[in-house]
PDB file of C-alpha atoms in Angstrom:
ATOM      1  CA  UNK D   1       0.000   0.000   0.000  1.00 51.00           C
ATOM      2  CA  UNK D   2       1.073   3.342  -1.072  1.00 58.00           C
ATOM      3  CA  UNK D   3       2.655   5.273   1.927  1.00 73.00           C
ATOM      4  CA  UNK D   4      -0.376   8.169   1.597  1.00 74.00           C
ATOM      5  CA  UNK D   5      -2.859   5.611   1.924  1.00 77.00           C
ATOM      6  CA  UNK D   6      -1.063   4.402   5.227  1.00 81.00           C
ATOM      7  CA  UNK D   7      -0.012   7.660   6.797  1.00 84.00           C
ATOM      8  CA  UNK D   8      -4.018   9.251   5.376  1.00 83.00           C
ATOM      9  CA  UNK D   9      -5.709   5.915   6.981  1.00 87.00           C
ATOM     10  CA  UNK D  10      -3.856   6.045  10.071  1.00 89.00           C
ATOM     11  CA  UNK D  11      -4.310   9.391  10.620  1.00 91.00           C
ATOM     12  CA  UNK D  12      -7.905   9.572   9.975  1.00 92.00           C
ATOM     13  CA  UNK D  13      -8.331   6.084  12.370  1.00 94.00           C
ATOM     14  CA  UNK D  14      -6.270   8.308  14.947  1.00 94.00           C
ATOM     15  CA  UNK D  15      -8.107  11.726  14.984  1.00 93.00           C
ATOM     16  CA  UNK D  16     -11.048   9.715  15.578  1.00 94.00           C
ATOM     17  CA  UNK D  17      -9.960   7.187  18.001  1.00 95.00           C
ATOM     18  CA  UNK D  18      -9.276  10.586  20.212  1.00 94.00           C
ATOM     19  CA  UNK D  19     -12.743  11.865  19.736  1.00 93.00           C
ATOM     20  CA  UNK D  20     -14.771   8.715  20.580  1.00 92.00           C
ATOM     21  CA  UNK D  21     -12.805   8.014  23.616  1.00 92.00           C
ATOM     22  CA  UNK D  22     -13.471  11.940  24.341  1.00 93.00           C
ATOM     23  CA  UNK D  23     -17.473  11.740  23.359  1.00 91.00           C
ATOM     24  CA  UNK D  24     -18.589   8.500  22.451  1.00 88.00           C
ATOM     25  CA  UNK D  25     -19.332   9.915  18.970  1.00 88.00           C
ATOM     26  CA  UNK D  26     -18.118  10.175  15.961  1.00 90.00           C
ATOM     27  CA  UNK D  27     -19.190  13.055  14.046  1.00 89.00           C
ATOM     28  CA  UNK D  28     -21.054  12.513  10.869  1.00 89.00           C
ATOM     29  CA  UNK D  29     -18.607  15.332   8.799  1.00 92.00           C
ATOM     30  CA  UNK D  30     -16.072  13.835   9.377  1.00 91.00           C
ATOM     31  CA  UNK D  31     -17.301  10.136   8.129  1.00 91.00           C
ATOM     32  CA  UNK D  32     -18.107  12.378   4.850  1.00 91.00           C
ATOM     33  CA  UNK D  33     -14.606  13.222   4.743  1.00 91.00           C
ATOM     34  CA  UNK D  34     -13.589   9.468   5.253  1.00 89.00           C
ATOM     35  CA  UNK D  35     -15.829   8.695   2.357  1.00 89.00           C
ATOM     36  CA  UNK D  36     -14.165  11.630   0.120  1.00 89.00           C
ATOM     37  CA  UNK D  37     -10.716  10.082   1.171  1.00 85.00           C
ATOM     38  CA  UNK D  38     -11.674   6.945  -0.127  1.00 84.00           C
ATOM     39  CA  UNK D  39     -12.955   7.646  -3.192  1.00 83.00           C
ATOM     40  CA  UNK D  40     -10.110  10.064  -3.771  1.00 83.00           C
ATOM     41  CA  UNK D  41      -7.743   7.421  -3.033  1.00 77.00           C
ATOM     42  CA  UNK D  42      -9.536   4.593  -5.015  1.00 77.00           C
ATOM     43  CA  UNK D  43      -9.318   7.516  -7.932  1.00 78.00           C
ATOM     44  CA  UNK D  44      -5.528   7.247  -8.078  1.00 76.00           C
ATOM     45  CA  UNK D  45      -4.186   4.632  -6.391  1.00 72.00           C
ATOM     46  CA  UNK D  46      -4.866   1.372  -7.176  1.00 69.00           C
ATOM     47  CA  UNK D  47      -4.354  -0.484  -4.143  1.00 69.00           C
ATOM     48  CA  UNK D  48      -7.274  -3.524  -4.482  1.00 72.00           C
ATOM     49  CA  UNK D  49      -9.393  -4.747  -7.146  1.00 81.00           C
ATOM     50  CA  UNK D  50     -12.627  -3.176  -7.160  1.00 84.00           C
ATOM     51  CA  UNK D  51     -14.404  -6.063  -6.754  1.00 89.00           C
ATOM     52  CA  UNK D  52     -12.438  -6.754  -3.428  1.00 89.00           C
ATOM     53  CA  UNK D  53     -13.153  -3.204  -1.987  1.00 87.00           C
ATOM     54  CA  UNK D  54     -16.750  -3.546  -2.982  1.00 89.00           C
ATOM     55  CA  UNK D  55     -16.833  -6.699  -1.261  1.00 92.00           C
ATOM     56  CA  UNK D  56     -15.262  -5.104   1.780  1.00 92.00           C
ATOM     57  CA  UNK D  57     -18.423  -2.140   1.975  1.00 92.00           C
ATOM     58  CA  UNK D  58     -20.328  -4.638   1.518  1.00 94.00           C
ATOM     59  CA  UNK D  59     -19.211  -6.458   4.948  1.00 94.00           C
ATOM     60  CA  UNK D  60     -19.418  -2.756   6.495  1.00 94.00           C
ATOM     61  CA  UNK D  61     -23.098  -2.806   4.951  1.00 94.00           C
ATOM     62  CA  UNK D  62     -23.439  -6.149   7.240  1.00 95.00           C
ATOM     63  CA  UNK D  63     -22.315  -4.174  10.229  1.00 94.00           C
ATOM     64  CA  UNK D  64     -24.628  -1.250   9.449  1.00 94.00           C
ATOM     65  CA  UNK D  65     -27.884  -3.276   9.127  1.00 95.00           C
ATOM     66  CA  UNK D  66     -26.870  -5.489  12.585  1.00 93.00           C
ATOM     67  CA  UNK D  67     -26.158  -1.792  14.247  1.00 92.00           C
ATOM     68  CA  UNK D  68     -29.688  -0.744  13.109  1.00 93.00           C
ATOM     69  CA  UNK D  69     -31.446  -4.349  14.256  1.00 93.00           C
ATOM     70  CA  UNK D  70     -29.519  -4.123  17.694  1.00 90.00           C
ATOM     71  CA  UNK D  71     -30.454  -0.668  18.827  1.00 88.00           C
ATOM     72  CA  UNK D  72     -27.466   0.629  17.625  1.00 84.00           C
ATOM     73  CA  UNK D  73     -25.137  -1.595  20.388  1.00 84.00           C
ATOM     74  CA  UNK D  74     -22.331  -1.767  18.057  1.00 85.00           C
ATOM     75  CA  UNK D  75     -22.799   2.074  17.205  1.00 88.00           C
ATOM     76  CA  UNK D  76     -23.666   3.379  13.487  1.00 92.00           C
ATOM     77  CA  UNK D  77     -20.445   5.567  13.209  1.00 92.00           C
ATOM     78  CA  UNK D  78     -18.387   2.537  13.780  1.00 93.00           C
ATOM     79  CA  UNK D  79     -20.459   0.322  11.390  1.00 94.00           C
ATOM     80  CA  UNK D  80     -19.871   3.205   8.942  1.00 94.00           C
ATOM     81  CA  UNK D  81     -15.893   3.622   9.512  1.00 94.00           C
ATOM     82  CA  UNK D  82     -16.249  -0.003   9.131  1.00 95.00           C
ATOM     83  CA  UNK D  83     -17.737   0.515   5.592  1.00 94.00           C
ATOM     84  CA  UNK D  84     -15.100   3.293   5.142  1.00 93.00           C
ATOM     85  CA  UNK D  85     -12.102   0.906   5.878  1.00 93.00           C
ATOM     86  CA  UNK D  86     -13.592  -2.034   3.436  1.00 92.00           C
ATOM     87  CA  UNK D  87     -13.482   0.090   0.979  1.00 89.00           C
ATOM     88  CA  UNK D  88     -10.006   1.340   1.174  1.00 88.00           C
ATOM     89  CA  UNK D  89      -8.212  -2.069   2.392  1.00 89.00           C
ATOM     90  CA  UNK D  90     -10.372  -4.264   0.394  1.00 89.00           C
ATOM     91  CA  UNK D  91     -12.385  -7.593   1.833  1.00 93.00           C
ATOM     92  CA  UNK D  92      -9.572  -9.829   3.215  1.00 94.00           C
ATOM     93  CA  UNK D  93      -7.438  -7.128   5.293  1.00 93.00           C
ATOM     94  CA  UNK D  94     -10.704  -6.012   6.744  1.00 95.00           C
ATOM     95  CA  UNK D  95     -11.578  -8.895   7.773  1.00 96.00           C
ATOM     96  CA  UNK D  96      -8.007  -9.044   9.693  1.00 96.00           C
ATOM     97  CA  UNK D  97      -8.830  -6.006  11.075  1.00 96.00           C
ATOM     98  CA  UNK D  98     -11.803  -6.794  12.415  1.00 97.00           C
ATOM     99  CA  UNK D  99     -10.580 -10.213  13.567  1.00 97.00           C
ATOM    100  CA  UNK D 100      -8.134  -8.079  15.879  1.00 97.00           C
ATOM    101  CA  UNK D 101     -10.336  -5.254  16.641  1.00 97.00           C
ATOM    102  CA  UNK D 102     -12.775  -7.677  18.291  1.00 96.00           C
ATOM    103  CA  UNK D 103     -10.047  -9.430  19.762  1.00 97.00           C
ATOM    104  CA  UNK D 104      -8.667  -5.902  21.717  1.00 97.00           C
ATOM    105  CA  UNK D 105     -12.098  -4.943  22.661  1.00 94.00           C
ATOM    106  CA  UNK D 106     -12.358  -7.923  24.008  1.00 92.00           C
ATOM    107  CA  UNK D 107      -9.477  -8.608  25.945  1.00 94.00           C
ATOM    108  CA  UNK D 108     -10.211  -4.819  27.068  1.00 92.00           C
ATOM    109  CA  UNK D 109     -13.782  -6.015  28.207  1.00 86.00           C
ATOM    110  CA  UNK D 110     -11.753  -8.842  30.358  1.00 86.00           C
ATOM    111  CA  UNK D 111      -9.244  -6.538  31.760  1.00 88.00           C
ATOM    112  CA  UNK D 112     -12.272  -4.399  32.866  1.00 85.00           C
ATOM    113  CA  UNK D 113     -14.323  -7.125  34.402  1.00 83.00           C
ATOM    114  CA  UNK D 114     -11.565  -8.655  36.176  1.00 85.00           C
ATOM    115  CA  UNK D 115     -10.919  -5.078  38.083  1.00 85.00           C
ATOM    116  CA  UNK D 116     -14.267  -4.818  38.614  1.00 77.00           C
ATOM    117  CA  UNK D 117     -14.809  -1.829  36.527  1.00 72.00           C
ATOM    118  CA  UNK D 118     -17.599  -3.304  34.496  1.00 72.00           C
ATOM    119  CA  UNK D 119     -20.888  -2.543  34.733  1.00 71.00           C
ATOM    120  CA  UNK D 120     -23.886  -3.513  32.299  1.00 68.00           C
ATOM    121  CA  UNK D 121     -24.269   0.158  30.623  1.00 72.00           C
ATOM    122  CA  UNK D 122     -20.823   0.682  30.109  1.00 78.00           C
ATOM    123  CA  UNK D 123     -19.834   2.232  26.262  1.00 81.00           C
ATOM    124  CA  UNK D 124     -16.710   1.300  25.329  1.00 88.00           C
ATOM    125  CA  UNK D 125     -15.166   3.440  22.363  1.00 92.00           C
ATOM    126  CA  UNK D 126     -15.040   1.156  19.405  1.00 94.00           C
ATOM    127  CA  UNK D 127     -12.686   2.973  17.306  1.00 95.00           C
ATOM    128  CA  UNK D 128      -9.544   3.129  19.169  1.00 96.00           C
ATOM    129  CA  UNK D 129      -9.504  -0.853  18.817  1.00 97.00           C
ATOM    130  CA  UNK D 130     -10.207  -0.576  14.855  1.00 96.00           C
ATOM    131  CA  UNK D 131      -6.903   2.270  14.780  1.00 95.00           C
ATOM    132  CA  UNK D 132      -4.640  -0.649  17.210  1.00 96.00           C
ATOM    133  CA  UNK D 133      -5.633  -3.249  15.005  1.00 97.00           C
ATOM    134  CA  UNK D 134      -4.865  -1.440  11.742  1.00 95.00           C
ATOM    135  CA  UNK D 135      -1.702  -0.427  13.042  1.00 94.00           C
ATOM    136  CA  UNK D 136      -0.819  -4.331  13.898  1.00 95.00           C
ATOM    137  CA  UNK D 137      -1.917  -4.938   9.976  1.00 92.00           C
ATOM    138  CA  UNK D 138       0.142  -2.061   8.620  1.00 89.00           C
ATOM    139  CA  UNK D 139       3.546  -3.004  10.526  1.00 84.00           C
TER     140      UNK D 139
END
């Protein structure tokens, strides 16, 4: 992957990792400017197959319709970064992603129950997990 894509991704997964720890939100401008990014990148660099990146926001498509079905438990920004990120990395390094995003939130979810810091109505920032794990695929 081209070293824009990387440094654009990672940055983007980073801004936003600090503003849902900070509110829990992510705001719906800037998920239009993820979606500009990605086309813009799609435009000139040809990093994955179409058909593998359409794949991918397809899988984030998944996530969006389970968000709406749950009550939005897994929230709809996330399900939409998620549809973001399949479209840039393409179906088979989201799906790594993922794999270890679940995994960190997770183990996080453990860590918290075992100190007793878990309570039923807890929100636990999604993103920050989605940024670790996409650093772990990157390096």
């Amino acid at each position: 992957m081209c070293s824009l894509e990387v440094c654009g991704c990672g940055l983007y997964l980073g801004i936003l990792s600090v503003y849902d720890i900070k509110t829990h939100t992510i705001p719906r401008w800037f998920l239009y400017f993820g979606i500009a990014g990605a086309l813009f990148l799609k435009c000139f660099y040809k990093n994955t197959s179409i058909l593998l990146a359409s794949i991918g926001i397809g899988i984030g498509i998944v996530f969006c319709m389970i968000s709406k079905m749950t009550g939005e438990t897994l929230g709809m920004g996330d399900s939409y970064l998620i549809t973001i990120l399949g479209g840039v990395v393409g179906v088979w390094n989201l799906l790594y992603i993922l794999a270890y995003a679940f995994l960190f939130s997770a183990a996080y979810s453990a860590i918290l129950l075992a100190t007793k810091k878990f309570k039923r109505n807890i929100q636990i920032p999604f993103v920050p997990f989605l940024t670790a794990a996409y650093i772990l695929w990157i390096v």
